[in-house]
Coordinates of C-alpha atoms in Angstrom, one line a residue:
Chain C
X1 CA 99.1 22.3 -94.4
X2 CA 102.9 22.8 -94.8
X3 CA 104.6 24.1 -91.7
X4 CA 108.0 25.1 -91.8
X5 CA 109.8 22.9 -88.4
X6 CA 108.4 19.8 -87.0
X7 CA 108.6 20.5 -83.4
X8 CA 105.8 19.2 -81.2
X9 CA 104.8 22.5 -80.0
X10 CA 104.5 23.3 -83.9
X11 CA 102.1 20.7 -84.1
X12 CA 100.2 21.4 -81.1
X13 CA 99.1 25.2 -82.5
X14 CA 98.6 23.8 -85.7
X15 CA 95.6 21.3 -83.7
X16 CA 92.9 23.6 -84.7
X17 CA 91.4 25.3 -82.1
X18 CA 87.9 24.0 -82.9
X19 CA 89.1 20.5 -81.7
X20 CA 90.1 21.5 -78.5
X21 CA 87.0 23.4 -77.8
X22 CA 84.5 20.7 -78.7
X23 CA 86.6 18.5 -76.8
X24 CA 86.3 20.8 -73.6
X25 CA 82.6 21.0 -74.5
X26 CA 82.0 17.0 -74.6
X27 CA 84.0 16.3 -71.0
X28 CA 82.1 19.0 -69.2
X29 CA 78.9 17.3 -70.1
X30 CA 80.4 13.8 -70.1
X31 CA 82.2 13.2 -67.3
X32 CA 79.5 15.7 -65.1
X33 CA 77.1 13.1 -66.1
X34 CA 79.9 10.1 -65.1
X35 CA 79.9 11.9 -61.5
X36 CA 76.1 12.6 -61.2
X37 CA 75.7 8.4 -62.0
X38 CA 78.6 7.6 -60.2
X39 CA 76.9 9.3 -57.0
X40 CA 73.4 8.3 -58.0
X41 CA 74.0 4.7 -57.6
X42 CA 76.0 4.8 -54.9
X43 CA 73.4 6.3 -53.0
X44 CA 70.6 4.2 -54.6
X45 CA 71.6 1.1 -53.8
X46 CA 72.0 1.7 -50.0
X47 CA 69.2 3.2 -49.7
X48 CA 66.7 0.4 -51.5
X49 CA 68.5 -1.9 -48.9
X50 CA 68.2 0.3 -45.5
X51 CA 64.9 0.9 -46.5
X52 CA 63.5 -2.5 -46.7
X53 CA 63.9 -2.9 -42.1
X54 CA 63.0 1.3 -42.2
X55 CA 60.3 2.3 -44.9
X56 CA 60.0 5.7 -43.4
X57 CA 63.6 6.9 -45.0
X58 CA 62.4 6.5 -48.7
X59 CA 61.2 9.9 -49.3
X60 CA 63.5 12.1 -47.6
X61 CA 66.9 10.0 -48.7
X62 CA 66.1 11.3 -51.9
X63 CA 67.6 14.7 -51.5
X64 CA 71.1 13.2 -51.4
X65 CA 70.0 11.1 -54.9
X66 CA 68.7 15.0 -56.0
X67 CA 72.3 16.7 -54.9
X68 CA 74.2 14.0 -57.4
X69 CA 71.6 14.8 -60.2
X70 CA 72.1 18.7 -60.1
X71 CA 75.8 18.0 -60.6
X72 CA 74.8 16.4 -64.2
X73 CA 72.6 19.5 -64.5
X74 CA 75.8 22.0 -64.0
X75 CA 77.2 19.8 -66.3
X76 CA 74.8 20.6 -68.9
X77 CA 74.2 24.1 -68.5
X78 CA 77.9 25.1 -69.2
X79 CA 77.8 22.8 -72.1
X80 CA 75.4 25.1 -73.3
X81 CA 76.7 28.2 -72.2
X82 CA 79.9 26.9 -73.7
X83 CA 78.5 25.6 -77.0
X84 CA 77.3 29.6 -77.6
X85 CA 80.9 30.7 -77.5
X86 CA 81.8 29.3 -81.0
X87 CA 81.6 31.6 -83.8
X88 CA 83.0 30.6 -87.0
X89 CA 86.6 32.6 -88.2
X90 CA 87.8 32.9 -91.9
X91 CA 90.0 30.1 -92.4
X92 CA 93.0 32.8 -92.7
X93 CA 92.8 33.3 -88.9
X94 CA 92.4 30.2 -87.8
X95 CA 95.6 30.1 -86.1
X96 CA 95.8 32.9 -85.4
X97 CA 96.6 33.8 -81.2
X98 CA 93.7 35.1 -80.5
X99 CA 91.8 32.2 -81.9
X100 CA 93.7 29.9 -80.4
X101 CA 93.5 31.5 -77.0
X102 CA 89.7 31.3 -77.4
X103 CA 89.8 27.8 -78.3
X104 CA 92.3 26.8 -75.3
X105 CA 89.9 29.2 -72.5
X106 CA 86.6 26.7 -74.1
X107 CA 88.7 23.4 -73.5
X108 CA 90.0 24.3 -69.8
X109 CA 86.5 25.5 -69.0
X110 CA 85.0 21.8 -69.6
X111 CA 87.7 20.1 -68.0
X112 CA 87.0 22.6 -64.9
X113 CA 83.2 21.9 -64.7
X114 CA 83.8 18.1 -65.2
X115 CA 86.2 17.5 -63.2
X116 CA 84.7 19.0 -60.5
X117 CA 81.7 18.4 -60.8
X118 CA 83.1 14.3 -61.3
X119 CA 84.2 14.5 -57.7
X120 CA 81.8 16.2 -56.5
X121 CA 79.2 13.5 -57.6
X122 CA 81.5 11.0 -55.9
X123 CA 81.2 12.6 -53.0
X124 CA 77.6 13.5 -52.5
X125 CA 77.1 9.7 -53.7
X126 CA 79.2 8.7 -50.8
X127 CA 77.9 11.1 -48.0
X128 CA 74.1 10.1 -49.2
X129 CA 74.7 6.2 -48.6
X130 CA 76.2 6.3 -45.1
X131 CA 73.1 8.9 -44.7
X132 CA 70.2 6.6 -45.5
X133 CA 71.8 3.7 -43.4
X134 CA 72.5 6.1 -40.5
X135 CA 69.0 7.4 -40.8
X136 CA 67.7 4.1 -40.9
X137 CA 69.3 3.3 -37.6
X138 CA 68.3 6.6 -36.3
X139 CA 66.5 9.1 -37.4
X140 CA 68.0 12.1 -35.8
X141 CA 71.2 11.8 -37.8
X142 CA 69.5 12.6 -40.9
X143 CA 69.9 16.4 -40.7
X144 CA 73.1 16.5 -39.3
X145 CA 74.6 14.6 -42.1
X146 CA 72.7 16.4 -45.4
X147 CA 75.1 19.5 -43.6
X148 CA 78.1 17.4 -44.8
X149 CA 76.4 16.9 -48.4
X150 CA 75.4 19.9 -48.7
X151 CA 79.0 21.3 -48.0
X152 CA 80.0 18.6 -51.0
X153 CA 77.7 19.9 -53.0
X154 CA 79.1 23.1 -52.8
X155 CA 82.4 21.6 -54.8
X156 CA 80.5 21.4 -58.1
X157 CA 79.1 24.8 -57.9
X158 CA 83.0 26.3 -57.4
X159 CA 83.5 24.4 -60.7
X160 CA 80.6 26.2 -62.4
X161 CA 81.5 29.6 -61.4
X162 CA 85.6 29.2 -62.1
X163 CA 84.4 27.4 -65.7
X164 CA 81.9 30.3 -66.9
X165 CA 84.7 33.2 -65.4
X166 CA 87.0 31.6 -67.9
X167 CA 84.7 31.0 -71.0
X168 CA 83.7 35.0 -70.7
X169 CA 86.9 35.9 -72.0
X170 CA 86.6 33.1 -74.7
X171 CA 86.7 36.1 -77.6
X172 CA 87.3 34.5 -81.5
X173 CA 88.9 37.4 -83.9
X174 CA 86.6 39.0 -85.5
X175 CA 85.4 39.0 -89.1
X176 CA 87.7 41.1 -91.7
Chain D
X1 CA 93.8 0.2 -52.4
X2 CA 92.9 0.7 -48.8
X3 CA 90.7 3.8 -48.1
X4 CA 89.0 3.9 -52.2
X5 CA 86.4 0.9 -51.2
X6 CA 84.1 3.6 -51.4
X7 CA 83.9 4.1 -54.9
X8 CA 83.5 0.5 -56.1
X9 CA 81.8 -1.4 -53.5
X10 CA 78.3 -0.4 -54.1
X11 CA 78.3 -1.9 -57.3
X12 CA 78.1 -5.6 -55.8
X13 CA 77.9 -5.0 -52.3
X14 CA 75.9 -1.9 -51.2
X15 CA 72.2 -3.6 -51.3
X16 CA 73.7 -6.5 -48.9
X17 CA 75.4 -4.5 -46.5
X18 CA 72.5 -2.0 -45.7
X19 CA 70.0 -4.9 -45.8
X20 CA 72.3 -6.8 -43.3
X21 CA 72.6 -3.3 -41.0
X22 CA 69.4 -3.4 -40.9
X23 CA 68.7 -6.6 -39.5
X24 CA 71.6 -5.9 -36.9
X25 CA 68.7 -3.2 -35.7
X26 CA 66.9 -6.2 -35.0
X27 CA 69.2 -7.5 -32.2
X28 CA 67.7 -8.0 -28.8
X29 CA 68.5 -5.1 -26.6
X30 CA 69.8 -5.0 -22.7
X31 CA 65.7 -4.1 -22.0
X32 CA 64.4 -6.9 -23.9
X33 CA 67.3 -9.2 -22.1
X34 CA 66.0 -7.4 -18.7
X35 CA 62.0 -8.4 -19.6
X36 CA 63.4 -11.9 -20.3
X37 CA 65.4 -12.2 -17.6
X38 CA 62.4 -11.9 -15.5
X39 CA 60.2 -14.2 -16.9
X40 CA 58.8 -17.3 -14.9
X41 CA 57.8 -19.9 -17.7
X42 CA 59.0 -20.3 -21.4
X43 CA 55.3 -19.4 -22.5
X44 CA 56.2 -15.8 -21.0
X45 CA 59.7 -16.2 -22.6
X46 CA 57.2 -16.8 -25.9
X47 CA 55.3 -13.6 -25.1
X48 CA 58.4 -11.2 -24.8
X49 CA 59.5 -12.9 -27.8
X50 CA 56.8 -12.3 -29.9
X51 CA 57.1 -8.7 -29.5
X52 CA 60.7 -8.6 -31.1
X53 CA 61.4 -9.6 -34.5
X54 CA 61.5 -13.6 -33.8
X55 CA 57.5 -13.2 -33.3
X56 CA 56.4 -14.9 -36.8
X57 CA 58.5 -18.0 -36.1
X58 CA 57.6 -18.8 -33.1
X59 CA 53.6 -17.5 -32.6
X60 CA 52.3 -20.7 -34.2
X61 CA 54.4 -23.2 -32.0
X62 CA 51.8 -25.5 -29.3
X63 CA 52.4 -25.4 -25.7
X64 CA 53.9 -27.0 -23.8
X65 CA 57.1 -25.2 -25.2
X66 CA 60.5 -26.9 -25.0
X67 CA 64.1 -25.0 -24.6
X68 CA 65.0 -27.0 -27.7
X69 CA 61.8 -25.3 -30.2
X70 CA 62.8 -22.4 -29.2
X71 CA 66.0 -22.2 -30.3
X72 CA 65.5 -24.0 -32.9
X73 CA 63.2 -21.5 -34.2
X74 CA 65.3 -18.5 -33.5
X75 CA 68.5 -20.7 -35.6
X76 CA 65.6 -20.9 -38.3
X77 CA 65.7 -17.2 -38.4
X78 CA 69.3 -17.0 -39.1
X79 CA 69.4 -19.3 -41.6
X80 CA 66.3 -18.1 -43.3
X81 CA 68.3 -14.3 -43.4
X82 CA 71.5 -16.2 -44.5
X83 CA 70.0 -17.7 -47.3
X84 CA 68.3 -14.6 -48.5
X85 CA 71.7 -13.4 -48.4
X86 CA 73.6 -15.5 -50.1
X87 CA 70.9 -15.8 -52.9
X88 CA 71.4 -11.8 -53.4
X89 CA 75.4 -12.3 -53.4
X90 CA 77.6 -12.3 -56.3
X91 CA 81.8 -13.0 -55.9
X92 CA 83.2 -12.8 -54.1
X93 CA 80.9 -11.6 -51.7
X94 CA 79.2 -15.3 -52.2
X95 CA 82.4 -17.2 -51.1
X96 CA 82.7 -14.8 -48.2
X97 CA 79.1 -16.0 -47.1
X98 CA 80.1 -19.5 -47.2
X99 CA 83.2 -19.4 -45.7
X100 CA 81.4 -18.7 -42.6
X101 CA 79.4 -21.4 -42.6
X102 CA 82.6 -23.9 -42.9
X103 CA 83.1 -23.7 -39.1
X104 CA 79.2 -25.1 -38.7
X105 CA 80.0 -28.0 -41.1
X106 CA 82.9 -29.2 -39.4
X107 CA 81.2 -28.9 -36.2
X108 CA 78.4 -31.1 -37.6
X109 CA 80.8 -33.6 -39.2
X110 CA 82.2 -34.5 -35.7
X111 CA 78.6 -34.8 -33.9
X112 CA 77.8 -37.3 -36.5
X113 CA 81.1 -39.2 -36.5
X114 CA 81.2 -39.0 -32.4
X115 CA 77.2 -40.1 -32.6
X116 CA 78.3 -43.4 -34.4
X117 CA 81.0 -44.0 -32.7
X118 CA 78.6 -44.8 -28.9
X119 CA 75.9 -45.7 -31.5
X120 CA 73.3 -43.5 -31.8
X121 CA 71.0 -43.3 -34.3
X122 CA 71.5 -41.7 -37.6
X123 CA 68.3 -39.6 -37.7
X124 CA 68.5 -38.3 -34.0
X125 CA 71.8 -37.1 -34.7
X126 CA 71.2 -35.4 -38.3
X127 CA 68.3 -33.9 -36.7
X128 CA 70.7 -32.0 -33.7
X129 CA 72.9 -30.5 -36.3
X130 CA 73.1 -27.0 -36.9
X131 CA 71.3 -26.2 -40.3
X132 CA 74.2 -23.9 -41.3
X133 CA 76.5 -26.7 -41.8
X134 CA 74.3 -28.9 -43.8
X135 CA 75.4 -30.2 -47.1
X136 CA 74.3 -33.1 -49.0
X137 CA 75.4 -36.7 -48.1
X138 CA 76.0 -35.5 -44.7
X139 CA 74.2 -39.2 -43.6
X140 CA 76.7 -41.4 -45.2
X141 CA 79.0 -39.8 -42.7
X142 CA 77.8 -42.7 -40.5
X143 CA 79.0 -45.5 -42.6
X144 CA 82.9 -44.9 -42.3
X145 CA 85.1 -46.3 -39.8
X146 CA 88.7 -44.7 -40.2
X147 CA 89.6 -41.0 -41.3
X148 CA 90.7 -42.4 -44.9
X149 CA 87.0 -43.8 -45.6
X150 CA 85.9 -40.8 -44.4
X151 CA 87.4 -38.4 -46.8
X152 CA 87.2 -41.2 -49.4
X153 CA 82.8 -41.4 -49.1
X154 CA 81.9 -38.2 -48.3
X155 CA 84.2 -35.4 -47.6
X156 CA 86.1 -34.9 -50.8
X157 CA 83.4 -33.5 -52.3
X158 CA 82.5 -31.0 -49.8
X159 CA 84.1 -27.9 -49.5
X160 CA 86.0 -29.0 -46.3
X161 CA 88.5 -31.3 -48.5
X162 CA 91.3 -29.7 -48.5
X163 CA 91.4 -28.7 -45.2
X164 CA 92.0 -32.6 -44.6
X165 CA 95.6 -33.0 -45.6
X166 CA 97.1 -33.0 -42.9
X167 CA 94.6 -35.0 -40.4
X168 CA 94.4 -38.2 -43.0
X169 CA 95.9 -40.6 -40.4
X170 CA 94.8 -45.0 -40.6
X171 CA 93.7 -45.2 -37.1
X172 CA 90.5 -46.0 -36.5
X173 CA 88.3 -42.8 -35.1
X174 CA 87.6 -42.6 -31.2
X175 CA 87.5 -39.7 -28.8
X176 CA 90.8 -38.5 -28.6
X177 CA 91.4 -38.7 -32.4
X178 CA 88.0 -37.0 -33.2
X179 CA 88.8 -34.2 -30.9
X180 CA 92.6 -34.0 -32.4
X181 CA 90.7 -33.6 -35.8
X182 CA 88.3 -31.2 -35.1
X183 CA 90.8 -28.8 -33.8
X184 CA 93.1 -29.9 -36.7
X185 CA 89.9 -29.0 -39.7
X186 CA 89.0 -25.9 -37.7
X187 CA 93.0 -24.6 -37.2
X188 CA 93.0 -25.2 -41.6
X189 CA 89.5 -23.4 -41.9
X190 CA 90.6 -20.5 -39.8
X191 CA 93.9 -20.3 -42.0
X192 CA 92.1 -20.7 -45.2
X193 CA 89.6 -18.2 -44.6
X194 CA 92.5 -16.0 -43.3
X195 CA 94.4 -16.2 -46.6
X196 CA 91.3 -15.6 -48.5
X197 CA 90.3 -12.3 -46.5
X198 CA 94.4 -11.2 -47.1
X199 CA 93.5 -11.7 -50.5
X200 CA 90.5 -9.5 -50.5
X201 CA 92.6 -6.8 -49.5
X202 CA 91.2 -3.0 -48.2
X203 CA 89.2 -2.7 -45.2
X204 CA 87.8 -6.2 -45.2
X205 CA 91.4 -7.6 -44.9
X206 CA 91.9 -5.7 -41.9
X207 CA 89.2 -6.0 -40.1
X208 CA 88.7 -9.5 -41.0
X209 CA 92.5 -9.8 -40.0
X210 CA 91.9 -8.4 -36.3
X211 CA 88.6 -10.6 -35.6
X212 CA 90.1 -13.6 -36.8
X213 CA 93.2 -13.5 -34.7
X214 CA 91.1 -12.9 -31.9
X215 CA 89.0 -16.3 -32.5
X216 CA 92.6 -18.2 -33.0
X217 CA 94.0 -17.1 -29.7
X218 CA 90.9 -18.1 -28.0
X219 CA 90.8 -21.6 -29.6
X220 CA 94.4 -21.6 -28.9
X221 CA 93.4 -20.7 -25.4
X222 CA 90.5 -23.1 -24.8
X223 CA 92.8 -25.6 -26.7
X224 CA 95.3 -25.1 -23.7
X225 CA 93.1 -25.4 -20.8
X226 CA 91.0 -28.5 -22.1
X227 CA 94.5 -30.3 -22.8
X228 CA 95.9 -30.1 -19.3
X229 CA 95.7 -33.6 -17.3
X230 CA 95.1 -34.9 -20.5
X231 CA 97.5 -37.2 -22.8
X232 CA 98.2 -35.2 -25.4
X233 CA 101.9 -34.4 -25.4
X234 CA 103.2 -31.2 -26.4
X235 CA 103.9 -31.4 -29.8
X236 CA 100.4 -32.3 -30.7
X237 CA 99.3 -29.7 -28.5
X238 CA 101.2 -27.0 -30.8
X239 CA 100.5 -28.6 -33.9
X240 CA 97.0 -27.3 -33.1
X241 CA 97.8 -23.9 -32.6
X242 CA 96.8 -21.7 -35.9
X243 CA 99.6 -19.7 -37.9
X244 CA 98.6 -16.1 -37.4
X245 CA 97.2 -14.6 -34.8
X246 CA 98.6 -12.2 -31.7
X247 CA 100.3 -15.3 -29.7
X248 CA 101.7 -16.5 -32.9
X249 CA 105.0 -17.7 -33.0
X250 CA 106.2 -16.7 -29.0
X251 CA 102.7 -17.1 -27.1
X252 CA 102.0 -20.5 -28.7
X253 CA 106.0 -21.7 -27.3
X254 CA 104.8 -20.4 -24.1
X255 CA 101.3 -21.8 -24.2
X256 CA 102.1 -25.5 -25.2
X257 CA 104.1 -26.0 -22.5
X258 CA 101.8 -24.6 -20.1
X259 CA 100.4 -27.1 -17.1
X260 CA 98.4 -25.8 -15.2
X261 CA 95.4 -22.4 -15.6
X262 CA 97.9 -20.2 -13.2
X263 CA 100.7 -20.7 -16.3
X264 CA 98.3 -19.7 -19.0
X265 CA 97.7 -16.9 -17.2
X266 CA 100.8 -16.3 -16.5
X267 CA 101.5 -16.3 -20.6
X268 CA 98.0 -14.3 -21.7
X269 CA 99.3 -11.4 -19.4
X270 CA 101.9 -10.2 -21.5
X271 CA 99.4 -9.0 -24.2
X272 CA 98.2 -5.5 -23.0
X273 CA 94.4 -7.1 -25.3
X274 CA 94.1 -10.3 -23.1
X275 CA 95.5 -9.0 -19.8
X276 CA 92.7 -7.3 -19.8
X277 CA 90.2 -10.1 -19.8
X278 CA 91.8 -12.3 -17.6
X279 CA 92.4 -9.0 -15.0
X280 CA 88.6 -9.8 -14.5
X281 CA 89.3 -13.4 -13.0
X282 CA 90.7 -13.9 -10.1
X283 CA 92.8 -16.9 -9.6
X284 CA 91.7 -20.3 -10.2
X285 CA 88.6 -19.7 -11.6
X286 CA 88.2 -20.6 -14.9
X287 CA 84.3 -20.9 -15.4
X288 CA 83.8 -17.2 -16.5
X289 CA 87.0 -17.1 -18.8
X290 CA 84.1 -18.5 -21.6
X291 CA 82.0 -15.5 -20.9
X292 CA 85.0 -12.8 -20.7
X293 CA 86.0 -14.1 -23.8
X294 CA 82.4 -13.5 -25.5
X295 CA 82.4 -10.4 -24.2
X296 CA 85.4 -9.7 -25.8
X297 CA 84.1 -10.8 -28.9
X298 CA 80.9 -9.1 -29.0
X299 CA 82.9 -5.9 -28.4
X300 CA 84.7 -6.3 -31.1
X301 CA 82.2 -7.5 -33.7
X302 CA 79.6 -4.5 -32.8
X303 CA 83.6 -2.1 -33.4
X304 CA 83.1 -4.4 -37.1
X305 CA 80.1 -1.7 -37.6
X306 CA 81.6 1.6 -37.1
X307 CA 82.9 0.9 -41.1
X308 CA 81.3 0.8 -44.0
X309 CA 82.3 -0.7 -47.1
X310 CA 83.3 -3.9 -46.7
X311 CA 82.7 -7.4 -45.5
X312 CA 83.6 -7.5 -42.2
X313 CA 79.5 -6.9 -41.2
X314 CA 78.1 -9.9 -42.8
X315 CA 80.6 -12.1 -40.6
X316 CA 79.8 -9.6 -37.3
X317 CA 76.4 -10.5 -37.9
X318 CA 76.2 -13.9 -38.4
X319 CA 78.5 -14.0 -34.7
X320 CA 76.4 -11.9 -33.1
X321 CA 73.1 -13.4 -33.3
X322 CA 74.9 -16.8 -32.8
X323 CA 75.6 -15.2 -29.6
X324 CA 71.6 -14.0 -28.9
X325 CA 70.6 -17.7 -29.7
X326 CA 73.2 -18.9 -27.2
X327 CA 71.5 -16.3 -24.7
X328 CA 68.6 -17.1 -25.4
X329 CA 69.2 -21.1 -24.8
X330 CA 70.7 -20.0 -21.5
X331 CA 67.7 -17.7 -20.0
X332 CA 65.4 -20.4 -21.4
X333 CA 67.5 -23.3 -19.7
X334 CA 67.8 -21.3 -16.5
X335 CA 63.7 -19.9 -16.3
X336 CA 63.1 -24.1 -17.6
X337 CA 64.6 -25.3 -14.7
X338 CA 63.6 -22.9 -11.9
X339 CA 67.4 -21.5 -11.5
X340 CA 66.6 -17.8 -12.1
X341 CA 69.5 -16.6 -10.2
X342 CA 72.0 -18.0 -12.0
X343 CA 70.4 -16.0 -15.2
X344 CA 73.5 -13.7 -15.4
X345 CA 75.8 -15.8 -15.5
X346 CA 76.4 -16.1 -18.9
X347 CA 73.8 -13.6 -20.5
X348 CA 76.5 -11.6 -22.9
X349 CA 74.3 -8.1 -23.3
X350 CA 75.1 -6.9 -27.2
X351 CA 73.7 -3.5 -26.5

């Protein structure tokens, strides 16, 4: 499409706004699910060890592998919520403002819920492995320390809430 | 990067470290020390022992019991955990492991050299070394004379070769030199593996960094005090000191010129860590400076636990039950031999 300068803020409303909103839409699910593993296998692979000397911890160590999945979950969930935002425009309004404002508010809303829910991960990951081996040691520790991981949990859920507050407003121009 | 081990170390490491955490539950407490401590014959010492985790080595063992079975059952344990270990490990968590087994080979390299030296016999002496230490074609250790043929047979192919640079010498091997070159092998292990922990960087550098020091000033220490009266002059005296450490480069001048136990004191007191140990002896005695300085260590290795995420456990470990066989030998020595009130001597409690 001919453009009259060839600036690079000309060229970066002439990115359609489609691209940036499937690209928001693939890193909230992607790199939620990169935190959710990340966490998982932290986790997991303290706990098979602690619980070989302390069998007892298997079941409720689980929890902290639990907290890491629901962060892939979020992740998921606003990839749908978000994926429901996209209506088609007439190609004459494509670039228009409003259309691009509707693709930007999709693209920061990913980046929101996966990145937050990427640390998040990492940290419940982290909190859950020095939780088994604490546990394994002893045993009253265990509920002091799901406190802490639940307080990281909490991280992933701000990103949720701040991500679908900002894909609400995600309004494409209407048709005619 | 110091401080982000948590985000990588899992991947290789994480099984290892909680399995070994786990078997540090498994150290004898201060009440199982207490049951022993009270026992009147090593089939009682048996008894309380089969309670505790050494129970399935040593249940099918004959009476009469000897010290020695015993502790060689309880070293049996060790290994049998180290080599589980090791199996699991992947680098460089594998060269870790060995590294800390180097200190056991040289160890066992100079029993067999001093045991052919007043001519004992090759069997009886493989048989006392400590199975840590073992590599192949440790026996053909007997069959050299001078320190060149004994690089040139055996030693070049072990992992202690190139700790041997600077101890190749063409005098033939007795006492003095054998002592001169364990302390020589042991001051290049200690450096090696000081390099290698530097290299590792993060959490295990430092905490590596800090027990390590702490076992060079002690040899350099135990170096001083076993050298006074004797010939070696000064210069060979701090050739044997290691590079790093606290006493590194001032403490070591000070140290080698040291005569007499009053002097080394004199010298440990200006460092605020060692004044404290040697506050606890008063002067002239020097027989509990070896358990003050275990003490010391155990302190330190069980502060190795308060971190997770790196290394450091796997060597605190391997120290600290080396410390619980040493106890053990010692209540089983003293119950052996009717001497119960010299029990507490030289029990180090870990917990």
């Amino acid at each position: 499409m001919a453009v009259s300068s060839s600036s690079w803020s000309t060229a970066l409303v002439h990115i359609s706004p489609y691209t940036f909103a499937s690209i928001g839409i693939a890193i909230s699910i992607g790199v939620s699910v990169l935190g959710a593993a990340w966490g998982i296998y932290i986790t997991g692979s303290s706990l098979i060890g602690a619980a070989i000397k302390a069998p007892r911890i298997t079941s409720k160590n689980l929890i902290s592998v639990i907290f890491c999945e629901a962060v892939a979950i979020y992740g998921v969930i606003v990839a749908i919520i978000l994926q429901t935002k996209l209506e088609s425009v007439p190609s004459s309004k494509i670039y228009d403002p409003e259309s691009l404002r509707a693709g930007y508010a999709i693209f920061a809303s990913g980046i929101i819920v996966g990145f937050a829910n990427l640390v998040c991960g990492l940290c419940v990951g982290i909190i859950g492995s020095s939780c088994a081996l604490s546990d394994a040691q002893n045993s009253s520790l265990f509920v002091k320390i799901l406190v802490i991981e639940i307080f990281g949990s909490a991280l992933g859920l701000f990103g949720v809430i701040v991500s679908i507050i900002m894909s609400a407003q995600a309004t494409w121009p209407s048709k005619g | 990067m110091y401080g982000f081990e948590a985000m990588t170390f899992n991947i290789h490491g994480g099984y290892l470290e909680a399995i070994v955490r786990g078997h540090r539950s498994g150290l004898l407490t201060a009440a199982d020390y207490n049951n022993l401590c009270q026992c009147e014959t090593l089939e009682d010492i048996k008894m309380h022992l089969s309670a505790t985790e050494y129970g399935p080595y040593l249940q099918n063992e004959p009476s009469p019991l000897h010290t020695t079975t015993i502790v060689e059952k309880c070293t049996l344990k060790l290994v049998d955990e180290y080599k589980q270990m090791l199996c699991q490990a992947t680098e460089p968590l594998s060269t870790f492991l060995e590294y800390i087994t180097y200190g056991h080979m040289i160890d066992n390299v100079v029993l067999i050299v001093t045991g052919t030296l007043h001519e004992r016999d090759v069997q009886e002496l493989l048989e006392k070394c400590h199975p840590l230490g073992m590599f192949d074609s440790i026996a053909t250790l007997a069959v050299a004379q001078n320190m060149k043929e004994l690089y040139r047979l055996v030693l070049v192919d072990t992992p202690l070769a190139p700790y041997f640079s600077e101890c190749i010498t063409s005098e033939d091997l007795d006492d003095m030199n054998i002592e001169i070159m364990r302390n020589t092998l042991y001051k290049a292990y200690l450096e090696d593996f000081y390099r290698f922990c530097q290299k590792l960087g993060g959490a295990t550098a430092e905490i590596m960094s800090d027990l390590l020091a702490f076992e060079a000033d002690r040899r350099a220490v135990n170096i001083t005090i076993n050298s006074i009266g004797t010939e070696l002059t000064r210069d060979d005296r701090r050739k044997l000191y290691s590079s790093f450490g606290l006493l590194y480069p001032y403490g070591h001048e000070e140290l080698a010129v040291s005569e007499d136990i009053d002097q080394v004191r004199a010298v440990m007191e200006k460092y605020p860590p060692y004044q404290s140990i040697f506050s606890k002896l008063s002067y002239g005695e020097s027989q509990l400076l070896d358990k003050a300085f275990y003490e010391e260590e155990v302190k330190r290795l069980c502060l190795a636990f308060e971190q997770q995420f790196h290394y450091g456990v796997f060597f605190a470990y391997m120290r600290l039950r080396e410390q619980e066989i040493r106890n053990l030998m010692w209540i089983s020595e003293c119950v052996a031999q009717n001497q119960k009130s010299r029990v507490h001597d030289s029990v180090v409690f870990i917990f």
